[in-house]
CSV table of C-alpha atoms in Angstrom, one decimal:
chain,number,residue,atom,x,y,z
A,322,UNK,CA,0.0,0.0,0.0
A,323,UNK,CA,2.7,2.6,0.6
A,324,UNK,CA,3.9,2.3,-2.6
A,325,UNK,CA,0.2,3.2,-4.2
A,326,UNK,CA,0.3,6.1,-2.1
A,327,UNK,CA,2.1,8.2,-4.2
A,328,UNK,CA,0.2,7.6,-7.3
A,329,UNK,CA,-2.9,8.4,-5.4
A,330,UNK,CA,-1.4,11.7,-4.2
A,331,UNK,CA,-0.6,12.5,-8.6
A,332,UNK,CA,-3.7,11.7,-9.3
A,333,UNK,CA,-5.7,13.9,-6.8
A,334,UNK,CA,-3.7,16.7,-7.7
A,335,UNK,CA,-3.0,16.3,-11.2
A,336,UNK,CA,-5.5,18.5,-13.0
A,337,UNK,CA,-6.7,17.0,-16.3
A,338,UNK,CA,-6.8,20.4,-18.1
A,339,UNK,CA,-3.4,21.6,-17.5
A,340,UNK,CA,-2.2,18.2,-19.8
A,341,UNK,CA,-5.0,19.4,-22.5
A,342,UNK,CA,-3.5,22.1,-24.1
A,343,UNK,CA,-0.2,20.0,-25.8
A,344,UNK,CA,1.4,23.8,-27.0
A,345,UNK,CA,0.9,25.6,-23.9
A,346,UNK,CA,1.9,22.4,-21.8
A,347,UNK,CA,4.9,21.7,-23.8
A,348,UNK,CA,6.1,25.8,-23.9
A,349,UNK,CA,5.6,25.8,-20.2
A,350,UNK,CA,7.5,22.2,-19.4
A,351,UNK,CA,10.5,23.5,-21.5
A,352,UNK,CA,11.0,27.1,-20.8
A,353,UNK,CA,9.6,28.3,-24.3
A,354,UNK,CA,11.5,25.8,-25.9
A,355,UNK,CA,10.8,22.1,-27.5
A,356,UNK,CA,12.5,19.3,-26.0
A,357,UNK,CA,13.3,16.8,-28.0
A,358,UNK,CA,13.0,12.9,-26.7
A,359,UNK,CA,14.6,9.9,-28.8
A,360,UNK,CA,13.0,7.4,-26.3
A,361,UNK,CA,9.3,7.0,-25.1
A,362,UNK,CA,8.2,8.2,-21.9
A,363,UNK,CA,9.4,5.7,-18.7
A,364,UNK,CA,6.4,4.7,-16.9
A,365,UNK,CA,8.5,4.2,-13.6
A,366,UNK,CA,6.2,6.6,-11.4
A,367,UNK,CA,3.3,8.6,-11.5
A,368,UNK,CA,4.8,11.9,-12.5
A,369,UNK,CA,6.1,10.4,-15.6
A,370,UNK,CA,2.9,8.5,-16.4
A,371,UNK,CA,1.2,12.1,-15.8
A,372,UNK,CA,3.6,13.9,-18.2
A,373,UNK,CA,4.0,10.9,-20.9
A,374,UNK,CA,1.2,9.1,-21.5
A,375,UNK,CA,-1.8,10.4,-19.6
A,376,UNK,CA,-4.0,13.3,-22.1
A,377,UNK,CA,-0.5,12.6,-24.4
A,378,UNK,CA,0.2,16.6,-24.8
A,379,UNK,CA,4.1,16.2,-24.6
A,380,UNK,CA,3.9,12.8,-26.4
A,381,UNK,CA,2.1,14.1,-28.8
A,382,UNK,CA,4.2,17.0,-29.7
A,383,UNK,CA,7.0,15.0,-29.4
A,384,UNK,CA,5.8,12.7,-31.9
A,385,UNK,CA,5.0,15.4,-34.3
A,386,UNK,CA,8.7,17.4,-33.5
A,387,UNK,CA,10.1,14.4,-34.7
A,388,UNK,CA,8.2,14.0,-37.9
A,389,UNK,CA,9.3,17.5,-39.3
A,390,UNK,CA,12.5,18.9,-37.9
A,391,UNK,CA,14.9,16.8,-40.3
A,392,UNK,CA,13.0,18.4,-43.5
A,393,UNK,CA,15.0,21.8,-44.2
A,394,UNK,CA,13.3,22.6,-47.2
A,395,UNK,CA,10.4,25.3,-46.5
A,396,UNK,CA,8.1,26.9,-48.4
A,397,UNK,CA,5.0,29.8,-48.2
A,398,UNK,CA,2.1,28.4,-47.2
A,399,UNK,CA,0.4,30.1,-50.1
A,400,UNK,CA,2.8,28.1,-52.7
A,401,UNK,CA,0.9,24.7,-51.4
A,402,UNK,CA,-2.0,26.0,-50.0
A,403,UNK,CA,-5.2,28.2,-50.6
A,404,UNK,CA,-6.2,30.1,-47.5
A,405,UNK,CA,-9.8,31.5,-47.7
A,406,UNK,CA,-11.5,34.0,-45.5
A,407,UNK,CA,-14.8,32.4,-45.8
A,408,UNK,CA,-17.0,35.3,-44.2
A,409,UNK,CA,-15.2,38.6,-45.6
A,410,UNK,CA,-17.3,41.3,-44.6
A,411,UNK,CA,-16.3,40.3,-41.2
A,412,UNK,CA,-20.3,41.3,-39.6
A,413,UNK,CA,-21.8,38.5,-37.8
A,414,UNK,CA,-24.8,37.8,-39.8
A,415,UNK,CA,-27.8,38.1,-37.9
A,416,UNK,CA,-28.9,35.0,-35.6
A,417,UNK,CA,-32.0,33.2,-37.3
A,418,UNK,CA,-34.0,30.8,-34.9
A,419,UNK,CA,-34.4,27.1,-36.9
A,420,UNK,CA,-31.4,28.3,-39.5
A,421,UNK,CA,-27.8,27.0,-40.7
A,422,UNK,CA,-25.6,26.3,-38.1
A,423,UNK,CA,-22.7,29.4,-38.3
A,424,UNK,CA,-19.4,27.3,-37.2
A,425,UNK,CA,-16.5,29.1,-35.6
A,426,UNK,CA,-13.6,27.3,-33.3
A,427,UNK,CA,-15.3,27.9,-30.0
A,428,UNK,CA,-18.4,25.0,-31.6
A,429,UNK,CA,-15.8,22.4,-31.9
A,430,UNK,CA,-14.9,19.8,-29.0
A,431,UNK,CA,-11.7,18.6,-29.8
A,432,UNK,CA,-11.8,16.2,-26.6
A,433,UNK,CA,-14.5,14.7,-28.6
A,434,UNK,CA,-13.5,15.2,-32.2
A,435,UNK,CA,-16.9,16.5,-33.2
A,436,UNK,CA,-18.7,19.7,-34.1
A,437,UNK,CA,-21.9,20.6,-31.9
A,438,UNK,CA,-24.3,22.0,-34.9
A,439,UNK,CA,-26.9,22.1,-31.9
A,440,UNK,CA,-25.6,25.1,-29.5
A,441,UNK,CA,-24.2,26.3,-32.9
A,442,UNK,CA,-25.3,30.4,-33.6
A,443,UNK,CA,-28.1,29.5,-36.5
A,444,UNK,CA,-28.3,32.1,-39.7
A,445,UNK,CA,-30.1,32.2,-42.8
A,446,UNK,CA,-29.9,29.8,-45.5
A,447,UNK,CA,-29.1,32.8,-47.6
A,448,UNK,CA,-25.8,32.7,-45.8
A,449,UNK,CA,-24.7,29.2,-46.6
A,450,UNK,CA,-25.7,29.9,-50.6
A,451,UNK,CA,-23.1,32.8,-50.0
A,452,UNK,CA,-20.2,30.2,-49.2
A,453,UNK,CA,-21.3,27.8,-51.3
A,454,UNK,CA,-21.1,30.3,-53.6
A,455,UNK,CA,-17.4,31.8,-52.8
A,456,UNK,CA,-15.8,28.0,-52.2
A,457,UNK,CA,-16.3,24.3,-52.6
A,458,UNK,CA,-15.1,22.3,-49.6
A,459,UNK,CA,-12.7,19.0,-50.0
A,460,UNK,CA,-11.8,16.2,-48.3
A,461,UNK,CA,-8.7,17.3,-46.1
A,462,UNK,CA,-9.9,20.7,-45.6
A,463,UNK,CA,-9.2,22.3,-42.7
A,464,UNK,CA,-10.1,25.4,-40.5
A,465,UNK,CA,-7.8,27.3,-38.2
A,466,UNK,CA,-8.5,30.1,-35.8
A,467,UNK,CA,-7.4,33.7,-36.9
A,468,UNK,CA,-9.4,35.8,-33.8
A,469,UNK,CA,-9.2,34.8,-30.1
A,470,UNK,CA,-8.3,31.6,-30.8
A,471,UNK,CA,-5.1,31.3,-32.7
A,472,UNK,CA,-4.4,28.1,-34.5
A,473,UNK,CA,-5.9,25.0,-33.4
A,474,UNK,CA,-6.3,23.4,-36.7
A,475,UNK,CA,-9.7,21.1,-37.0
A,476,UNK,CA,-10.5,18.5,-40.4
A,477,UNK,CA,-14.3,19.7,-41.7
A,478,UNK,CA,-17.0,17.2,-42.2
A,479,UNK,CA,-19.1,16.9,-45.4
A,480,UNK,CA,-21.4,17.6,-46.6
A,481,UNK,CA,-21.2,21.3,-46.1
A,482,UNK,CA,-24.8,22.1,-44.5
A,483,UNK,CA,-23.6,25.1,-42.3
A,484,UNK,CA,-21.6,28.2,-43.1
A,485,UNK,CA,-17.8,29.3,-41.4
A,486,UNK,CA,-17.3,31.8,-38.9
A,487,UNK,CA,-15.4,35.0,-39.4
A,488,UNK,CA,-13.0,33.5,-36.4
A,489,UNK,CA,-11.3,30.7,-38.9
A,490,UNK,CA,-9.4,30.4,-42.0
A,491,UNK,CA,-10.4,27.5,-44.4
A,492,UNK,CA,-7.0,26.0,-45.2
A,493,UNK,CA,-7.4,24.4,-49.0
A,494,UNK,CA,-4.2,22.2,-49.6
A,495,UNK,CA,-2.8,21.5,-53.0
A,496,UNK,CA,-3.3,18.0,-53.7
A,497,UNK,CA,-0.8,18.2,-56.0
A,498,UNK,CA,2.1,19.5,-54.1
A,499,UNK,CA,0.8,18.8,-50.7
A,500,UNK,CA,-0.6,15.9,-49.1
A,501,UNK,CA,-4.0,18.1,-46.9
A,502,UNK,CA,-3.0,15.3,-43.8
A,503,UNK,CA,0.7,16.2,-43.9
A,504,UNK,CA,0.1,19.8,-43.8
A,505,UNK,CA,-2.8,19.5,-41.0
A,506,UNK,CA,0.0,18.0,-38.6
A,507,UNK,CA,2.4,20.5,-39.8
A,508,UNK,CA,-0.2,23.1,-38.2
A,509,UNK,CA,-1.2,21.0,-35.1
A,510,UNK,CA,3.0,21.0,-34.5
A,511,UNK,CA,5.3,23.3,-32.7
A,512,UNK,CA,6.9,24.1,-36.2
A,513,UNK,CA,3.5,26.1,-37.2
A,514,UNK,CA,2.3,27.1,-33.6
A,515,UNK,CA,5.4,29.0,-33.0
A,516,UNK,CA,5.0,31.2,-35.6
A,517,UNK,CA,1.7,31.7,-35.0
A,518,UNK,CA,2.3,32.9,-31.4
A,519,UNK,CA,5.3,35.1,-32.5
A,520,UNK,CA,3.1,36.7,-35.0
A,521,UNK,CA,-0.1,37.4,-33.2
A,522,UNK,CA,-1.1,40.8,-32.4
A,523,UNK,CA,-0.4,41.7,-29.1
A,524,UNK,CA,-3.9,42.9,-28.1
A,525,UNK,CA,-6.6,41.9,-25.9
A,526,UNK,CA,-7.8,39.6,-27.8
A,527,UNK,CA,-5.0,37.8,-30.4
A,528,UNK,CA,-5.5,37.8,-34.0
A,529,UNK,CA,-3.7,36.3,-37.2
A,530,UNK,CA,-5.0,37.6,-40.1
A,531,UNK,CA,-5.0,35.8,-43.9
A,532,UNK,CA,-2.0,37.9,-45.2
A,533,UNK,CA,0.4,36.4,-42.5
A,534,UNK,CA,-1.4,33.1,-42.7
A,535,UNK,CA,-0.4,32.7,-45.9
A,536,UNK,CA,3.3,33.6,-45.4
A,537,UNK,CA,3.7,30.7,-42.9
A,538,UNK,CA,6.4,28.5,-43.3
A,539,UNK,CA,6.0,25.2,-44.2
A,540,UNK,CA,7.9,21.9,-44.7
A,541,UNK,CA,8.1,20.0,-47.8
A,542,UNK,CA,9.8,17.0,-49.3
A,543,UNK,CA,8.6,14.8,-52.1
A,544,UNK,CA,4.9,13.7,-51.9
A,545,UNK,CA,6.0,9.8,-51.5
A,546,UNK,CA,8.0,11.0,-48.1
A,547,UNK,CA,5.2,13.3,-47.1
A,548,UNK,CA,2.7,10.5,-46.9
A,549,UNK,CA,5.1,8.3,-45.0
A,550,UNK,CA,6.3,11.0,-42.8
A,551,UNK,CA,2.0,10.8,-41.9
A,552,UNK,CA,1.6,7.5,-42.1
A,553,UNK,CA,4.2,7.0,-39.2
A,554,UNK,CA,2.3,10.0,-37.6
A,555,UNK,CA,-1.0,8.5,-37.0
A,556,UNK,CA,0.1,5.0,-36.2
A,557,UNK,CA,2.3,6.8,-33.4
A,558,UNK,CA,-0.5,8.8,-32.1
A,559,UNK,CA,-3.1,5.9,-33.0
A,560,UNK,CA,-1.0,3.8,-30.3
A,561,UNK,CA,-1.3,6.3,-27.8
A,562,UNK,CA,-4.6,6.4,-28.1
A,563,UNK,CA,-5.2,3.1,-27.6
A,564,UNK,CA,-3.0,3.2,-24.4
A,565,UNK,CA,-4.8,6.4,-22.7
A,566,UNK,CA,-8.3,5.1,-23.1
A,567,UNK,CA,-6.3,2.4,-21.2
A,568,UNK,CA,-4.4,4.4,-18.9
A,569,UNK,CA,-7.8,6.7,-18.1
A,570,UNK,CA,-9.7,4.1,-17.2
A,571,UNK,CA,-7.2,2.7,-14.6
A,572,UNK,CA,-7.1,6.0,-13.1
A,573,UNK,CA,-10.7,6.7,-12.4
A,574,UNK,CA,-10.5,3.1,-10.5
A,575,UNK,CA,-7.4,4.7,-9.1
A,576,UNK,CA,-9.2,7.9,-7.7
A,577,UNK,CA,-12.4,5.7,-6.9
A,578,UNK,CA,-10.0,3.3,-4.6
A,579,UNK,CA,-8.2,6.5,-2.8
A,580,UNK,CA,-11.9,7.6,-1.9
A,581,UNK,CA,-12.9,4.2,-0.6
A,582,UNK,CA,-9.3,4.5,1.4
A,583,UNK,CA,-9.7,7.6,2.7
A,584,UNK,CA,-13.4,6.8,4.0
A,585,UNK,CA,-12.1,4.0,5.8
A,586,UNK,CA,-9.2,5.8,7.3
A,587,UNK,CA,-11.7,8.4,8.9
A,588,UNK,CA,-14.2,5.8,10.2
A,589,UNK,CA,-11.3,3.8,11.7
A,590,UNK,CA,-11.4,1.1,9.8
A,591,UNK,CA,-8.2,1.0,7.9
A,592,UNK,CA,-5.5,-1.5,9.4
């Protein structure tokens, strides 16, 4: 039992949201710089289990800082890339009760990988036939937020049957020079974030507009290596996955079997 103890103490003090932010976690564990592993995370205590494998924010960004910091070639992002404000005016349209849902970055759960259309502002369908009109969405498409938000890329579903925020830019890759998944890790990696944190407006509320968006610099190699480079990605982060639905389960029983401890310890019934 006294060597549970400690794991119990991480746990009730671990807070589940400081590990779900992988940028701001892996800035703050490093100083403002990456650290680079060559090894996976040991598992030898609690602390390492918290910062390794459990919510995978380090992992992850590890995985990814791998992946792209041999390739030196770089490119603009608009050489690859077609980066499209998709509500230009910039005016909220005006809320419609029973409409199309309006999608900005704060109506995706990212825990959950889906968008909630429900709780979604509703507008006209006069507003969609505008988008529709202005762009055609693909498979591999991708949003990222330009106001408030910064970054945080996110894969749209289709159909389309709701319109884009003026918070995001819709991120069109070049199928022919890019493959979309390779650059959509590209901006969920430290590579991309940090330029979008350098080059944010320093305001009270952060913005990155289109014209800097699309002078982002981007990795490239030849489109065989690019698919491998993703390939090895997901499988990586597909593993870890797998191991945290694991790893989360074992510590709600964890957390279940320090309250049943801790009851018994005040009624006097612990030996």
């Amino acid at each position: 039992m006294g060597e549970f103890l400690p794991w119990l103490e991480f746990l009730w003090h671990t807070s589940a949201a400081s590990l779900r932010d992988p940028v701001r976690y892996v800035l703050t564990c490093t100083g403002g710089r990456h650290a680079r592993y060559t090894s996976a995370p040991s598992l030898r205590g609690p602390r390492e289990l918290g910062a390794g494998v459990y919510r995978g924010g380090l992992y992850k960004q590890t995985v990814l800082y791998e992946a792209f910091s041999d390739l030196t070639d770089t490119v603009d992002m608009q050489e690859v890339a077609t980066m499209i404000d998709p509500q230009p005016s910039h005016r909220t349209p005006i809320e419609v009760v029973g409409g199309i849902p309006y999608i900005g970055i704060g109506d995706i759960d990212y825990d959950n990988n889906v968008i909630k259309f429900d709780s979604a502002r509703k507008v006209s369908e006069s507003v969609l036939i505008e988008h529709l009109n202005r762009y055609t969405l693909s498979k591999g498409d991708f949003v990222m937020g330009k106001i408030g938000t910064i970054g945080k890329p996110y894969r749209i579903p289709m159909p389309q049957k709701y319109a884009l925020s003026a918070n995001v830019i819709l991120i069109q890759p070049n199928r022919e020079l890019i493959f979309p998944d390779f650059l959509y890790w590209q901006f969920s990696s430290y590579h991309v974030t940090s330029q979008l944190l350098k080059g944010a407006n320093a305001t009270s509320q952060p913005a990155f507009g289109i014209k800097k968006s699309r002078l982002l610099k981007i990795k490239m190699c030849d489109y065989e290596q690019q698919m491998a480079i993703t390939s090895d990605i997901e499988s990586k982060i597909s593993v870890y996955e797998s191991i945290a639905n694991t790893v989360e389960k074992s510590l709600e029983e964890a957390l279940a079997m320090r309250q049943s401890i801790l009851k018994q310890a005040f009624e006097g019934r612990l030996l």
